[in-house]
Structures are given as C-alpha cells and as structure tokens.
Tab-separated table of C-alpha atoms in Angstrom:
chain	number	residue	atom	x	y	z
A	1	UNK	CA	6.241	-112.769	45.889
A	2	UNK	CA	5.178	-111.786	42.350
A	3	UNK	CA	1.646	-113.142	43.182
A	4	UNK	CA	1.079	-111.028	46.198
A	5	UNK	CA	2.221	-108.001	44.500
A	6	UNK	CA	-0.237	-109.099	41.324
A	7	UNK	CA	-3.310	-109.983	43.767
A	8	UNK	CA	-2.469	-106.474	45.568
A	9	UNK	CA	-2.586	-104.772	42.015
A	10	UNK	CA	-5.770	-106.550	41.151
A	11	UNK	CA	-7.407	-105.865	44.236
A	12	UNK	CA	-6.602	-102.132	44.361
A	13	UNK	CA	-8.305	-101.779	40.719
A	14	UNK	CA	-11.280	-103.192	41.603
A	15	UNK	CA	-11.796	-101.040	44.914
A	16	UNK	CA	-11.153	-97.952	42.499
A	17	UNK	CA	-13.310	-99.715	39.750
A	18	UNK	CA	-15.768	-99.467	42.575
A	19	UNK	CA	-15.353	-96.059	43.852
A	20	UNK	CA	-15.035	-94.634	40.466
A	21	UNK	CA	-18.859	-96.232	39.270
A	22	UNK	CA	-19.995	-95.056	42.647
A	23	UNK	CA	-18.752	-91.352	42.222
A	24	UNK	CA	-20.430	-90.880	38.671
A	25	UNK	CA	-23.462	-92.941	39.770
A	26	UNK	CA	-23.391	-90.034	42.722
A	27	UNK	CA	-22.768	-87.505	40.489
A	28	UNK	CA	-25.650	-88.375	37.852
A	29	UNK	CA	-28.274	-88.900	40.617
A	30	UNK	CA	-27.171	-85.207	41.798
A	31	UNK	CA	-26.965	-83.709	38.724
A	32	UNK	CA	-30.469	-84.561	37.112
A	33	UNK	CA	-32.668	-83.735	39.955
A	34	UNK	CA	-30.843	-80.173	39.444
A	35	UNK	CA	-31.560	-80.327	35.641
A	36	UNK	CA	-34.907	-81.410	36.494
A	37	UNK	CA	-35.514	-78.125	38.536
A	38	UNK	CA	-33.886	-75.895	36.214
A	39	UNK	CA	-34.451	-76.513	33.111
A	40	UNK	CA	-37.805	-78.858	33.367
A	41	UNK	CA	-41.201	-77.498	32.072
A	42	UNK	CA	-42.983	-80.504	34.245
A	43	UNK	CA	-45.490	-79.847	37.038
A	44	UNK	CA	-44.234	-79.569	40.691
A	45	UNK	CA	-45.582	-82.570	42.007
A	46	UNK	CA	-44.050	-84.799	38.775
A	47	UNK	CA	-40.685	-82.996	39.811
A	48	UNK	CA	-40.516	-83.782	43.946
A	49	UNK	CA	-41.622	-87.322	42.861
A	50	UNK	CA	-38.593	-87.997	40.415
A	51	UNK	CA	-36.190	-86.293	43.223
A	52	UNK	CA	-37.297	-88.398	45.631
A	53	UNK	CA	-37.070	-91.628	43.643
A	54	UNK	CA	-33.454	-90.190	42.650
A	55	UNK	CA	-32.691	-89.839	46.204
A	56	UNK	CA	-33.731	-93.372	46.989
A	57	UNK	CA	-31.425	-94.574	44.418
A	58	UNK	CA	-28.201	-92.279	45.467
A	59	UNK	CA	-28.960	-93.695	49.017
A	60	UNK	CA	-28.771	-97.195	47.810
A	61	UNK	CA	-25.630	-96.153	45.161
A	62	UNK	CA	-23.940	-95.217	48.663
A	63	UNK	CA	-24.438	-97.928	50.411
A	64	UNK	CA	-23.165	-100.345	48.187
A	65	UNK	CA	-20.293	-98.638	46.888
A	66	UNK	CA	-18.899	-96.434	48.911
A	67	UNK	CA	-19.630	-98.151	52.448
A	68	UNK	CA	-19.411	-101.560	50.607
A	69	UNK	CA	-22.860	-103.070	52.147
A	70	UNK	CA	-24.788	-105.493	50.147
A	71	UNK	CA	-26.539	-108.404	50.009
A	72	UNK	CA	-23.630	-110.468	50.712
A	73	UNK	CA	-22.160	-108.721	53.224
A	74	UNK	CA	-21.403	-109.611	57.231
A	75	UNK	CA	-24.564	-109.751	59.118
A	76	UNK	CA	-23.073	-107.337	61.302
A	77	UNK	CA	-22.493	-104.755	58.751
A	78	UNK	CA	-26.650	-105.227	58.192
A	79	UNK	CA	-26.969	-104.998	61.604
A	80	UNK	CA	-25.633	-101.259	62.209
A	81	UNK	CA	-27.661	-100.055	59.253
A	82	UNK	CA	-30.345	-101.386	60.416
A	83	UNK	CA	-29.726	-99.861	63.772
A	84	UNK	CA	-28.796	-96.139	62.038
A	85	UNK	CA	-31.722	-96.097	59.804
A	86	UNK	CA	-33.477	-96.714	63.238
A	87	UNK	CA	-32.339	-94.151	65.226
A	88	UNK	CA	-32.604	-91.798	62.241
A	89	UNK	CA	-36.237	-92.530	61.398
A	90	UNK	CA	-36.882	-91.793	65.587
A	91	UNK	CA	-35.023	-87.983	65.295
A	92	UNK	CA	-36.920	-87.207	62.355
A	93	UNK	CA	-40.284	-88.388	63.787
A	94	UNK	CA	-39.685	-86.670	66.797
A	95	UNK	CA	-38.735	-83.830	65.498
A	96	UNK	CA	-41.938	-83.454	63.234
A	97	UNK	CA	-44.046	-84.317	66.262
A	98	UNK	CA	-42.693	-81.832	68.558
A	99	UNK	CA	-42.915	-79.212	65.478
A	100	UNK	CA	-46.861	-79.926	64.681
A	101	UNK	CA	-47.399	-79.547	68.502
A	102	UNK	CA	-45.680	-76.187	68.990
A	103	UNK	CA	-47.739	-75.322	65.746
A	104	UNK	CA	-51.067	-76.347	67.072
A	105	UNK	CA	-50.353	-74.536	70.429
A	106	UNK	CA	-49.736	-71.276	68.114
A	107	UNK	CA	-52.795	-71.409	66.310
C-alpha cells in the first residue's frame, strides 16, 4: 500500500517536472521573439529568421512536453501527427493557392 501511494507521488512529480520545463521553455520561446521585435536594432530579415527558428523550437517544446510525443513513443501517437501535420500543410497550401489565383484574376 505504501508503495503505490510512493510510485503515485513519484509519478505525479515528474508529470509536473514535465509540464513545469515545458511552460518556461514556452514562455522563453514567446518572450524573446517579442524582445527581439521590440527592443532589437537588427535588420528585418535577421529578425523573421530568428522567429521562425524560435517557432520551430516552441513547436517541438510542445510536442514533447505537453502532448508527451517523442521518439519513444507509441507508433500510433506518430501516426496522428503525422496525419495532422498532413492535413494542415493541405489547408494552408490551398489556401495560398486559391489566394494567388483570386490575385492574378484582379490584376
């Protein structure tokens, strides 16, 4: 009895462990891209670069510890982000194709 209650103990520290490094980890990789903008003297296109790399990162910071995917996990869990990140990628490139042809039929 003592044992389940100690396992349960350690087990709820590390999922907080986890979602406490993910929430700074968030909260860094929102925070400097907004530093970056306000209070950076660096060219535009050195700027969009760093927030994109930044965004890459918080995407990946996500992933792993708030939706607990990673290298090791089920191949099913893989398997619906691969599937989302699919369907995503398809609305956004439609989307951009249907907006560059209503632009060229404006111009």
């Amino acid at each position: 009895m003592a044992s389940d209650v100690a396992n349960h103990d350690n087990e709820y520290r590390r999922e907080l462990r986890s979602y406490v490094i993910g929430f700074v980890a968030a909260l860094a990789l929102t925070l400097i891209p907004f530093a970056l903008v306000a209070f950076g003297p660096q060219s535009a296109s050195w700027v969009l670069v760093a927030i994109f790399v930044l965004a890459a990162i918080q995407l990946v910071v996500h992933v792993r510890y708030f939706l607990h995917i990673g290298f090791d996990s089920h191949r099913d869990d893989l398997f619906l982000l691969l599937f989302t990140t699919v369907i995503v990628l398809l609305l956004a490139i439609g989307t951009l194709f249907i907006l560059m042809s209503w632009h060229s039929r404006m111009t």
